[in-house]
CSV table of C-alpha atoms in Angstrom, one decimal:
chain,number,residue,atom,x,y,z
Y,146,MET,CA,115.7,32.1,104.4
Y,147,ARG,CA,119.3,31.7,103.9
Y,148,LEU,CA,119.5,29.9,100.5
Y,149,LEU,CA,117.0,32.2,99.0
Y,150,GLN,CA,119.3,34.9,100.2
Y,151,LEU,CA,122.1,33.5,98.5
Y,152,LEU,CA,120.6,32.8,95.3
Y,153,PRO,CA,120.9,36.4,93.8
Y,154,ILE,CA,124.4,36.2,94.6
Y,155,VAL,CA,125.4,33.2,93.0
Y,156,THR,CA,123.2,34.5,89.9
Y,157,LEU,CA,125.3,37.4,89.6
Y,158,ALA,CA,128.7,35.5,90.3
Y,159,LEU,CA,127.7,33.2,87.3
Y,160,CYS,CA,127.1,36.4,85.2
Y,161,LEU,CA,130.7,37.3,85.8
Y,162,ALA,CA,131.8,34.0,84.2
Y,163,ALA,CA,129.0,33.7,81.6
Y,164,ALA,CA,130.3,33.0,78.1
Y,165,ALA,CA,127.7,35.5,76.6
Y,166,GLN,CA,129.2,38.3,74.4
Y,167,PRO,CA,128.1,42.1,75.1
Y,168,GLN,CA,124.8,42.9,73.3
Y,169,GLN,CA,124.8,44.0,69.9
Y,170,PRO,CA,127.9,41.8,68.8
Y,171,GLY,CA,127.8,43.7,65.4
Y,172,PRO,CA,130.5,45.7,64.0
Y,173,TYR,CA,132.5,47.5,66.7
Y,174,LYS,CA,135.6,49.8,67.1
Y,175,ASP,CA,138.1,50.0,70.0
Y,176,SER,CA,139.5,53.4,70.9
Y,177,ARG,CA,142.6,53.9,73.2
Y,178,ASP,CA,141.4,57.5,73.9
Y,179,HIS,CA,138.8,57.5,76.6
Y,180,PRO,CA,135.7,59.4,76.0
Y,181,ASP,CA,135.3,61.8,78.9
Y,182,THR,CA,131.6,60.4,79.7
Y,183,PRO,CA,129.9,60.0,83.0
Y,184,ALA,CA,129.5,56.2,82.2
Y,185,VAL,CA,133.5,55.9,81.2
Y,186,LYS,CA,134.3,57.7,84.3
Y,187,ARG,CA,132.3,55.5,86.5
Y,188,GLY,CA,133.8,52.5,85.0
Y,189,GLN,CA,137.5,53.7,85.6
Y,190,GLU,CA,136.3,54.6,89.4
Y,191,LEU,CA,134.8,51.2,89.7
Y,192,LEU,CA,138.1,49.6,88.3
Y,193,GLU,CA,140.3,51.7,90.7
Y,194,VAL,CA,138.3,50.9,93.8
Y,195,LEU,CA,138.6,47.1,92.9
Y,196,LYS,CA,142.2,47.1,92.3
Y,197,SER,CA,142.7,48.9,95.9
Y,198,GLY,CA,141.5,45.5,97.7
Y,199,ASP,CA,140.0,47.9,100.2
Y,200,ALA,CA,136.5,46.3,101.4
Y,201,GLY,CA,135.3,49.3,103.1
Y,202,ARG,CA,135.9,51.7,100.2
Y,203,LEU,CA,134.2,49.3,97.8
Y,204,ARG,CA,131.2,49.2,100.1
Y,205,SER,CA,131.2,52.9,100.3
Y,206,PHE,CA,131.4,53.3,96.4
Y,207,VAL,CA,128.4,50.9,96.1
Y,208,GLU,CA,126.3,52.6,98.6
Y,209,ASP,CA,127.2,56.0,97.2
Y,210,ASN,CA,127.3,55.5,93.5
Y,211,PHE,CA,124.9,52.7,92.5
Y,212,ALA,CA,121.4,53.8,91.8
Y,213,ALA,CA,118.5,53.3,94.0
Y,214,SER,CA,116.8,51.0,91.3
Y,215,PHE,CA,119.9,48.9,91.0
Y,216,LEU,CA,120.1,48.6,94.8
Y,217,GLY,CA,116.7,47.6,94.8
Y,218,GLN,CA,117.4,44.6,92.5
Y,219,ILE,CA,120.2,43.4,94.6
Y,220,PRO,CA,120.9,44.7,98.0
Y,221,PRO,CA,124.3,46.6,98.6
Y,222,GLU,CA,125.8,43.6,100.6
Y,223,GLN,CA,125.4,41.1,97.7
Y,224,HIS,CA,126.9,43.6,95.2
Y,225,VAL,CA,129.8,44.1,97.5
Y,226,GLU,CA,130.2,40.2,98.0
Y,227,VAL,CA,130.2,39.5,94.2
Y,228,LEU,CA,132.4,42.5,93.4
Y,229,SER,CA,134.9,41.6,96.2
Y,230,ARG,CA,135.1,38.2,94.5
Y,231,PHE,CA,135.9,39.9,91.2
Y,232,GLY,CA,138.5,42.2,92.9
Y,233,GLU,CA,140.6,39.4,94.1
Y,234,THR,CA,142.1,39.2,90.5
Y,235,ALA,CA,141.4,42.6,89.5
Y,236,ARG,CA,144.9,43.7,89.6
Y,237,HIS,CA,145.5,41.7,86.4
Y,238,LEU,CA,143.1,43.8,84.5
Y,239,GLN,CA,144.9,46.1,82.1
Y,240,LEU,CA,142.7,48.7,80.7
Y,241,TYR,CA,142.9,48.6,76.8
Y,242,GLY,CA,140.3,51.1,75.3
Y,243,VAL,CA,136.5,51.9,74.9
Y,244,ARG,CA,134.6,50.0,72.5
Y,245,THR,CA,131.7,51.6,70.4
Y,246,TYR,CA,129.3,49.9,68.4
Y,247,ASP,CA,127.4,50.4,65.0
Y,248,PRO,CA,124.5,51.3,65.5
Y,249,PRO,CA,126.0,53.2,68.4
Y,250,ARG,CA,124.9,52.5,72.1
Y,251,PRO,CA,123.2,55.2,74.1
Y,252,PRO,CA,125.5,57.9,75.6
Y,253,THR,CA,124.7,56.8,79.2
Y,254,GLN,CA,126.4,53.3,78.4
Y,255,ALA,CA,129.9,52.5,78.4
Y,256,VAL,CA,131.8,49.2,77.5
Y,257,LEU,CA,135.6,49.2,78.8
Y,258,ILE,CA,137.8,46.6,77.3
Y,259,PHE,CA,140.6,44.9,79.5
Y,260,ARG,CA,143.2,42.4,79.0
Y,261,ASN,CA,143.4,39.8,82.0
Y,262,ASP,CA,146.8,38.8,82.5
Y,263,LEU,CA,145.9,36.1,84.7
Y,264,SER,CA,143.8,34.4,82.0
Y,265,GLU,CA,145.2,36.1,79.1
Y,266,ALA,CA,141.6,36.8,77.8
Y,267,TRP,CA,139.7,40.0,76.8
Y,268,GLU,CA,137.0,41.1,79.2
Y,269,ALA,CA,134.6,43.8,79.3
Y,270,ILE,CA,133.0,45.9,82.0
Y,271,VAL,CA,129.7,47.1,80.6
Y,272,VAL,CA,128.3,50.3,82.7
Y,273,GLU,CA,125.2,52.1,82.5
Y,274,VAL,CA,124.5,55.2,84.3
Y,275,GLU,CA,121.7,57.3,85.1
Y,276,ALA,CA,121.0,60.4,82.5
Y,277,ALA,CA,120.8,62.9,85.2
Y,278,ALA,CA,123.7,64.0,87.5
Y,279,PRO,CA,125.1,62.5,89.6
Y,280,HIS,CA,125.2,59.9,87.1
Y,281,LYS,CA,124.8,57.0,89.4
Y,282,ILE,CA,125.2,53.4,88.2
Y,283,SER,CA,122.0,51.8,87.0
Y,284,SER,CA,123.3,48.7,85.5
Y,285,LEU,CA,126.6,46.6,85.7
Y,286,GLN,CA,127.8,43.6,83.6
Y,287,LEU,CA,131.1,42.1,83.5
Y,288,ALA,CA,131.6,39.3,80.8
Y,289,PRO,CA,134.2,38.0,78.4
Y,290,ALA,CA,134.9,40.1,75.3
Y,291,ARG,CA,136.1,39.7,71.7
Y,292,PRO,CA,139.5,40.9,70.8
Y,293,PRO,CA,140.1,44.6,70.0
Y,294,SER,CA,139.3,45.4,66.4
Y,295,ASP,CA,142.7,47.0,65.9
Y,296,LEU,CA,144.7,44.0,66.6
Y,297,PRO,CA,145.8,41.5,64.2
Y,298,PRO,CA,144.1,38.0,64.5
Y,299,ALA,CA,145.8,35.5,66.8
Y,300,GLU,CA,148.1,33.0,65.3
Y,301,PRO,CA,146.8,29.5,65.3
Y,302,MET,CA,148.4,26.8,67.6
Y,303,THR,CA,149.0,23.2,67.5
Y,304,GLN,CA,147.2,21.2,69.9
Y,305,GLU,CA,150.3,20.6,72.1
Y,306,GLN,CA,150.7,24.4,72.3
Y,307,ALA,CA,147.2,25.1,73.0
Y,308,VAL,CA,147.3,22.4,76.1
Y,309,GLU,CA,150.7,23.9,77.0
Y,310,LYS,CA,148.8,27.3,77.4
Y,311,PHE,CA,146.0,25.7,79.2
Y,312,ALA,CA,148.1,24.1,81.7
Y,313,GLN,CA,150.1,27.4,82.3
Y,314,TYR,CA,146.7,29.1,82.9
Y,315,MET,CA,145.3,26.7,85.3
Y,316,LYS,CA,148.8,27.0,87.5
Y,317,ARG,CA,148.4,30.5,87.6
Y,318,LEU,CA,144.8,30.4,88.4
Y,319,ALA,CA,145.7,27.8,91.3
Y,320,ASP,CA,148.7,29.9,92.5
Y,321,GLU,CA,146.4,32.7,93.0
Y,322,GLY,CA,144.0,30.5,95.1
Y,323,GLN,CA,141.4,31.0,92.3
Y,324,PHE,CA,140.5,27.5,91.5
Y,325,SER,CA,139.7,24.6,93.8
Y,326,GLY,CA,139.0,21.4,92.0
Y,327,ALA,CA,139.8,19.1,88.9
Y,328,VAL,CA,140.1,19.7,85.4
Y,329,LEU,CA,140.5,17.3,82.3
Y,330,LEU,CA,140.8,18.0,78.7
Y,331,ALA,CA,140.6,14.8,76.2
Y,332,LYS,CA,140.4,14.1,72.3
Y,333,GLY,CA,138.6,11.0,72.0
Y,334,ASP,CA,140.1,8.4,74.3
Y,335,GLU,CA,143.3,10.4,74.6
Y,336,VAL,CA,143.6,12.6,77.7
Y,337,LEU,CA,145.6,15.7,76.8
Y,338,TYR,CA,145.7,17.1,80.2
Y,339,GLU,CA,144.5,16.2,83.9
Y,340,ALA,CA,145.2,18.1,87.1
Y,341,ALA,CA,143.6,18.9,90.5
Y,342,PHE,CA,144.1,21.8,92.7
Y,343,GLY,CA,142.7,23.0,96.1
Y,344,GLU,CA,141.2,21.2,98.8
Y,345,ALA,CA,138.5,18.8,99.1
Y,346,ASP,CA,138.0,19.5,102.8
Y,347,MET,CA,139.4,22.8,104.0
Y,348,GLY,CA,138.9,21.9,107.6
Y,349,HIS,CA,141.5,19.0,107.5
Y,350,HIS,CA,143.6,20.2,104.4
Y,351,VAL,CA,142.6,17.2,102.4
Y,352,ALA,CA,143.9,17.9,98.8
Y,353,ASN,CA,141.7,17.4,95.7
Y,354,ASN,CA,142.9,14.8,93.2
Y,355,PRO,CA,141.5,13.8,89.6
Y,356,ASP,CA,139.4,10.9,91.3
Y,357,THR,CA,137.7,13.4,93.8
Y,358,LYS,CA,134.0,13.1,93.8
Y,359,PHE,CA,132.5,16.4,93.2
Y,360,ASN,CA,129.0,17.5,93.3
Y,361,LEU,CA,127.3,17.4,89.8
Y,362,GLY,CA,124.4,20.2,90.5
Y,363,SER,CA,122.3,20.1,87.6
Y,364,MET,CA,124.5,17.7,85.4
Y,365,ASN,CA,122.4,14.7,86.7
Y,366,LYS,CA,119.8,15.9,84.1
Y,367,MET,CA,122.0,14.6,81.5
Y,368,PHE,CA,121.9,10.8,82.8
Y,369,THR,CA,118.1,11.1,83.5
Y,370,ALA,CA,118.0,12.0,79.8
Y,371,VAL,CA,120.0,9.3,78.7
Y,372,ALA,CA,117.9,6.7,80.6
Y,373,ILE,CA,114.6,8.2,79.2
Y,374,GLY,CA,116.3,7.7,75.6
Y,375,GLN,CA,117.1,3.8,76.4
Y,376,LEU,CA,113.6,3.2,77.5
Y,377,ALA,CA,112.4,4.9,74.3
Y,378,GLN,CA,114.5,2.8,72.3
Y,379,GLN,CA,113.3,-0.3,73.9
Y,380,GLY,CA,109.6,0.7,73.3
Y,381,LYS,CA,108.7,1.1,77.0
Y,382,LEU,CA,107.8,4.7,76.4
Y,383,SER,CA,107.6,7.6,73.7
Y,384,PHE,CA,108.9,11.0,74.1
Y,385,ASP,CA,105.4,12.1,73.1
Y,386,ASP,CA,103.5,10.2,75.8
Y,387,PRO,CA,101.6,12.2,78.3
Y,388,ILE,CA,103.2,12.0,81.8
Y,389,SER,CA,99.7,10.9,83.2
Y,390,LYS,CA,100.3,7.6,81.5
Y,391,TYR,CA,103.0,7.0,84.2
Y,392,LEU,CA,102.3,9.3,86.9
Y,393,ASP,CA,99.3,8.9,89.1
Y,394,GLU,CA,97.4,11.7,90.9
Y,395,SER,CA,99.6,11.3,93.9
Y,396,TRP,CA,102.2,13.3,91.9
Y,397,LEU,CA,100.1,15.5,89.8
Y,398,PRO,CA,96.2,16.1,89.1
Y,399,LYS,CA,95.4,14.1,86.0
Y,400,GLU,CA,93.8,17.3,84.1
Y,401,LEU,CA,97.6,18.8,84.4
Y,402,ALA,CA,99.4,15.7,83.6
Y,403,ASP,CA,97.6,14.9,80.7
Y,404,LYS,CA,98.7,18.2,79.0
Y,405,VAL,CA,102.5,17.5,79.7
Y,406,GLN,CA,104.2,15.1,77.4
Y,407,ILE,CA,107.8,13.6,78.4
Y,408,LYS,CA,109.5,15.7,75.7
Y,409,HIS,CA,108.4,18.9,77.7
Y,410,LEU,CA,110.1,17.5,80.7
Y,411,LEU,CA,113.3,17.0,78.9
Y,412,THR,CA,113.2,20.3,77.2
Y,413,HIS,CA,112.3,22.6,80.0
Y,414,THR,CA,109.2,23.6,78.2
Y,415,SER,CA,106.5,22.0,80.6
Y,416,GLY,CA,105.6,25.0,82.4
Y,417,LEU,CA,106.2,23.4,85.8
Y,418,GLY,CA,108.6,25.1,88.3
Y,419,SER,CA,110.8,24.0,91.0
Y,420,TYR,CA,110.4,21.9,94.0
Y,421,PHE,CA,112.8,23.9,95.9
Y,422,ASN,CA,110.0,25.6,97.4
Y,423,ASP,CA,109.3,27.0,100.6
Y,424,GLU,CA,108.2,23.5,102.0
Y,425,PHE,CA,111.5,22.0,101.1
Y,426,MET,CA,113.6,25.1,102.5
Y,427,ASN,CA,111.8,24.7,105.8
Y,428,SER,CA,111.9,21.0,106.2
Y,429,SER,CA,114.7,18.5,107.3
Y,430,ARG,CA,116.7,17.6,104.4
Y,431,LEU,CA,116.5,13.9,105.9
Y,432,LYS,CA,113.0,13.8,104.8
Y,433,PHE,CA,114.0,13.5,101.1
Y,434,ARG,CA,115.9,10.3,100.2
Y,435,GLU,CA,113.9,8.4,97.7
Y,436,LEU,CA,111.7,9.7,95.1
Y,437,ASP,CA,108.5,9.4,96.6
Y,438,ASP,CA,109.4,11.4,99.3
Y,439,TYR,CA,109.0,14.5,97.0
Y,440,LYS,CA,105.7,14.2,96.2
Y,441,PRO,CA,104.3,16.7,98.8
Y,442,LEU,CA,106.6,19.3,97.1
Y,443,VAL,CA,105.2,18.6,93.9
Y,444,HIS,CA,101.5,18.0,93.9
Y,445,GLY,CA,100.5,21.5,94.4
Y,446,GLU,CA,102.3,22.5,91.1
Y,447,THR,CA,100.5,24.7,88.4
Y,448,LEU,CA,101.5,25.3,84.7
Y,449,ALA,CA,103.0,28.8,84.2
Y,450,PHE,CA,102.1,28.5,80.6
Y,451,GLU,CA,100.9,25.9,77.9
Y,452,PRO,CA,103.4,22.9,77.5
Y,453,GLY,CA,105.9,23.4,74.4
Y,454,THR,CA,105.1,27.3,74.1
Y,455,GLU,CA,107.8,28.7,76.2
Y,456,THR,CA,111.0,27.5,78.1
Y,457,ALA,CA,111.4,28.2,81.6
Y,458,TYR,CA,114.2,25.9,83.6
Y,459,SER,CA,112.4,23.4,85.7
Y,460,ASN,CA,113.9,21.1,88.4
Y,461,THR,CA,110.2,19.8,89.0
Y,462,GLY,CA,110.2,18.5,85.3
Y,463,PHE,CA,113.5,16.5,85.8
Y,464,LEU,CA,112.4,15.2,88.9
Y,465,LEU,CA,109.5,13.8,87.5
Y,466,LEU,CA,111.2,11.9,84.9
Y,467,GLY,CA,112.6,9.8,87.7
Y,468,PRO,CA,109.3,8.0,88.7
Y,469,ILE,CA,108.6,7.9,84.9
Y,470,ILE,CA,111.8,5.8,84.5
Y,471,GLU,CA,110.8,3.8,87.6
Y,472,LYS,CA,107.3,2.9,86.1
Y,473,ALA,CA,108.6,2.0,82.7
Y,474,SER,CA,111.9,0.1,84.0
Y,475,GLY,CA,110.3,-1.7,86.8
Y,476,GLN,CA,113.5,-0.6,88.7
Y,477,ASN,CA,114.3,2.0,91.5
Y,478,TYR,CA,115.7,5.1,89.7
Y,479,PHE,CA,118.9,5.1,91.4
Y,480,ASP,CA,119.4,1.2,90.8
Y,481,TYR,CA,118.5,1.8,87.0
Y,482,ILE,CA,121.3,4.7,86.5
Y,483,ARG,CA,123.9,2.4,88.2
Y,484,GLU,CA,123.3,-0.6,86.1
Y,485,HIS,CA,122.5,0.9,82.7
Y,486,LEU,CA,124.7,4.2,82.8
Y,487,TYR,CA,127.5,4.0,85.3
Y,488,ALA,CA,128.3,0.3,84.9
Y,489,PRO,CA,128.5,0.1,81.0
Y,490,ALA,CA,130.3,3.6,81.0
Y,491,GLY,CA,132.6,2.4,83.6
Y,492,MET,CA,131.7,5.3,85.7
Y,493,THR,CA,133.0,3.9,89.2
Y,494,GLY,CA,133.1,7.1,91.0
Y,495,SER,CA,129.6,8.3,90.3
Y,496,ASP,CA,126.3,7.9,92.4
Y,497,SER,CA,123.8,9.8,94.2
Y,498,TYR,CA,125.3,9.2,97.4
Y,499,GLU,CA,123.4,9.5,100.8
Y,500,LEU,CA,125.5,12.0,102.6
Y,501,ASP,CA,124.8,11.0,106.2
Y,502,GLU,CA,126.8,7.8,105.2
Y,503,VAL,CA,130.5,7.7,104.8
Y,504,VAL,CA,131.8,8.3,101.3
Y,505,GLU,CA,135.3,8.1,100.5
Y,506,ASN,CA,137.3,11.0,98.7
Y,507,LEU,CA,134.1,13.4,98.6
Y,508,ALA,CA,134.6,16.9,98.2
Y,509,VAL,CA,132.9,19.4,100.5
Y,510,GLY,CA,131.5,22.5,98.7
Y,511,TYR,CA,132.6,26.1,100.0
Y,512,TYR,CA,131.3,29.7,99.2
Y,513,ARG,CA,132.1,33.1,100.6
Y,514,GLU,CA,129.8,34.9,102.6
Y,515,GLY,CA,130.9,38.2,104.4
Y,516,GLY,CA,134.3,37.5,103.4
Y,517,GLN,CA,134.4,34.2,105.3
Y,518,TRP,CA,134.5,30.7,103.8
Y,519,LYS,CA,131.5,28.7,104.5
Y,520,ASN,CA,130.5,25.2,103.6
Y,521,ASN,CA,127.3,24.0,102.0
Y,522,THR,CA,126.5,20.9,104.0
Y,523,PHE,CA,123.4,22.3,105.6
Y,524,LEU,CA,122.1,24.2,102.3
Y,525,HIS,CA,122.3,21.0,99.9
Y,526,VAL,CA,120.0,18.0,99.5
Y,527,LEU,CA,120.7,14.8,101.4
Y,528,ARG,CA,121.0,12.8,98.4
Y,529,GLY,CA,120.9,13.8,94.7
Y,530,GLY,CA,118.3,12.5,92.0
Y,531,PRO,CA,117.0,13.0,88.5
Y,532,ALA,CA,117.3,16.8,88.5
Y,533,GLY,CA,120.7,17.0,90.0
Y,534,GLY,CA,122.7,16.8,93.1
Y,535,GLY,CA,124.7,13.4,92.6
Y,536,TYR,CA,128.5,13.0,92.5
Y,537,SER,CA,131.1,12.3,89.7
Y,538,THR,CA,134.7,12.8,88.9
Y,539,VAL,CA,136.4,14.5,85.8
Y,540,ARG,CA,137.5,11.0,84.7
Y,541,ASP,CA,134.1,9.6,85.1
Y,542,LEU,CA,132.6,12.4,83.1
Y,543,HIS,CA,135.1,11.7,80.3
Y,544,ARG,CA,134.0,8.0,80.4
Y,545,PHE,CA,130.3,9.1,80.2
Y,546,ALA,CA,131.3,11.2,76.9
Y,547,GLN,CA,133.1,8.4,75.3
Y,548,ALA,CA,130.3,5.9,76.1
Y,549,LEU,CA,128.0,8.3,74.2
Y,550,ARG,CA,130.2,8.7,71.5
Y,551,ASP,CA,131.0,5.0,71.0
Y,552,ASP,CA,127.2,4.0,71.1
Y,553,LYS,CA,127.5,2.1,74.5
Y,554,LEU,CA,124.7,3.7,76.1
Y,555,LEU,CA,122.5,4.6,73.1
Y,556,SER,CA,122.1,4.1,69.4
Y,557,SER,CA,123.5,6.9,67.5
Y,558,ALA,CA,119.9,7.6,66.1
Y,559,THR,CA,118.6,8.1,69.8
Y,560,ARG,CA,121.8,10.1,70.9
Y,561,ASP,CA,121.5,12.6,68.0
Y,562,VAL,CA,117.9,12.9,69.0
Y,563,LEU,CA,119.0,14.1,72.5
Y,564,TRP,CA,121.9,16.2,71.2
Y,565,THR,CA,119.5,18.1,68.9
Y,566,ALA,CA,118.0,21.3,69.7
Y,567,LYS,CA,114.1,21.4,69.8
Y,568,PRO,CA,113.1,25.0,68.4
Y,569,GLU,CA,109.7,23.5,67.7
Y,570,LEU,CA,109.0,23.2,71.3
Y,571,SER,CA,110.4,26.7,71.8
Y,572,SER,CA,113.8,25.2,72.9
Y,573,PRO,CA,116.4,26.6,70.4
Y,574,SER,CA,119.3,26.0,72.5
Y,575,TYR,CA,118.6,22.8,74.4
Y,576,GLY,CA,117.8,19.2,73.4
Y,577,TYR,CA,116.7,16.4,75.7
Y,578,GLY,CA,118.8,16.9,78.8
Y,579,PHE,CA,121.7,18.6,77.0
Y,580,GLY,CA,122.3,22.3,76.2
Y,581,ILE,CA,123.6,22.8,72.7
Y,582,GLN,CA,125.7,25.5,71.3
Y,583,GLU,CA,127.8,26.0,68.2
Y,584,VAL,CA,131.5,26.7,68.5
Y,585,GLU,CA,133.7,27.5,65.7
Y,586,GLY,CA,130.8,25.8,63.5
Y,587,GLU,CA,131.0,22.7,65.4
Y,588,ASN,CA,128.0,21.3,67.7
Y,589,VAL,CA,129.2,21.3,71.6
Y,590,VAL,CA,126.7,19.7,73.7
Y,591,GLY,CA,126.9,19.1,77.5
Y,592,HIS,CA,125.7,20.3,80.6
Y,593,SER,CA,126.7,22.7,83.7
Y,594,GLY,CA,125.7,22.6,87.4
Y,595,GLY,CA,125.7,25.4,89.9
Y,596,PHE,CA,124.8,26.0,93.5
Y,597,PRO,CA,126.6,27.7,96.5
Y,598,GLY,CA,129.7,25.8,96.7
Y,599,ILE,CA,129.2,23.8,93.6
Y,600,ASN,CA,130.2,24.5,89.8
Y,601,SER,CA,131.0,21.8,87.2
Y,602,ASN,CA,130.7,21.6,83.3
Y,603,LEU,CA,131.0,19.0,80.7
Y,604,LEU,CA,131.4,19.8,77.0
Y,605,ILE,CA,131.4,17.3,74.5
Y,606,TYR,CA,132.7,18.4,70.9
Y,607,THR,CA,130.5,16.2,68.6
Y,608,ASP,CA,132.7,16.4,65.5
Y,609,SER,CA,136.3,16.8,66.6
Y,610,GLY,CA,136.1,14.5,69.7
Y,611,TYR,CA,137.2,17.0,72.2
Y,612,THR,CA,136.1,17.0,75.9
Y,613,ILE,CA,136.1,19.5,78.6
Y,614,ALA,CA,135.3,18.3,82.1
Y,615,VAL,CA,135.7,21.0,85.1
Y,616,MET,CA,134.5,20.3,88.3
Y,617,SER,CA,135.0,22.6,91.5
Y,618,ASN,CA,134.0,22.6,94.9
Y,619,ARG,CA,133.8,26.5,95.0
Y,620,SER,CA,130.7,28.7,93.7
Y,621,GLY,CA,131.5,29.8,90.0
Y,622,GLY,CA,134.7,27.9,89.9
Y,623,ALA,CA,134.4,26.2,86.6
Y,624,GLY,CA,133.7,29.3,84.7
Y,625,GLY,CA,137.0,30.6,84.1
Y,626,PRO,CA,138.7,27.2,82.9
Y,627,VAL,CA,135.7,26.2,80.6
Y,628,SER,CA,135.9,29.6,79.0
Y,629,ARG,CA,139.7,29.5,78.7
Y,630,ALA,CA,139.7,25.7,77.4
Y,631,GLN,CA,136.9,26.6,74.7
Y,632,ALA,CA,139.1,29.6,73.7
Y,633,LEU,CA,142.2,27.7,73.1
Y,634,LEU,CA,140.6,24.7,71.6
Y,635,GLY,CA,139.1,27.5,69.1
Y,636,SER,CA,142.7,28.5,68.1
Y,637,ILE,CA,144.0,25.1,67.1
Y,638,ARG,CA,144.9,24.9,63.5
Y,639,ASN,CA,143.6,22.1,61.3
Y,640,ASP,CA,146.7,21.0,59.1
């Protein structure tokens, strides 16, 4: 099926923008002299092909120089699709050197470090080749990198300098046609930067603006978690409750629901999977409008592991929090979110819109396939819900962040429960509906969302008060701006 065929492309595309450092992030050294190894040669050859912009040459390179095992994981056309996107800005990459580590990596692997003149950031191409000639590429990673070891530390900036740098970066990115969407940086209530680029509707050439409504992808999970937190504060449910207390057997068999607690759903540690299964893919999207419509997709679910012992991202888990909210509150899920989240936070441009109705200022999502732009209209859900698929704006996401900081949606105690990782539940980097990371010694919470034609992210700095909101109507579009914004915020000196 077409969507399932696209998912490996999306997964690999997100790898290009992932904020993970190359493995073994211990002591390292960068050499301007390039070792004459097969892995280094393959990396240099790949970069030369990418910079050429020749699609036929890239396809031949992949088919001739990628190992059979690698092509077995991801077909050649999908490698070409993702590498072509990366190649759109490859001319901005300047090879700096080759990185080595202590302890050393195997000789079949090479880490090439580049300066990206477009983003003013450091990037790495990690190439692994087969030990035997002709040394075909068996693994490839494209990722952000730490600065070279022989460079002095970057000079700290003022907040104004960092924001100006970010504005310049966004203009360059947009001028290259590499970003479509909206971006907002703020500190507390003060908006430091906001801008929109690209088109909300490519067919009619309608420009994006800061109030354009973009698809959230999985970011709705934050709203669902806050609703559960509100009901917990009111004593209408407990995080420790078994879900069988709220869901009858039309959702899940009782013996299964007795094992799963609400906290397991909130942390992706329930062992449940995803309702985006074969039945969903082969069904009309018109069948899924209210939460009860999803029952046939969920009822056959089984547990992949005992709840609380492992982590596995689960859309089914967050979907089930919706009917739990309905049972505990006595309200329709969508009405509850509008009344108890969007209204008190002032989020006037957010909702789980029904897409067969007319909605003003709504962005269409776009992705590339075979070098052609496609829209995601027939891939996506008709209406978003507890697990994702709703719409919002960068301004509304900022309002949401501030409402949480100002205790308008939750008490500070309950908010902190949501914003704390749960290693005791095998969830060391995820709280209740919020991802948790540490940046420059500060906790940063939030959530991203991705799908063909969708990529958005909200990051909330819990101490300094910074907020980063990026929404894009293109696959993988938020990754670059988020990474650049975080790097620049990290460079601000604190006088």
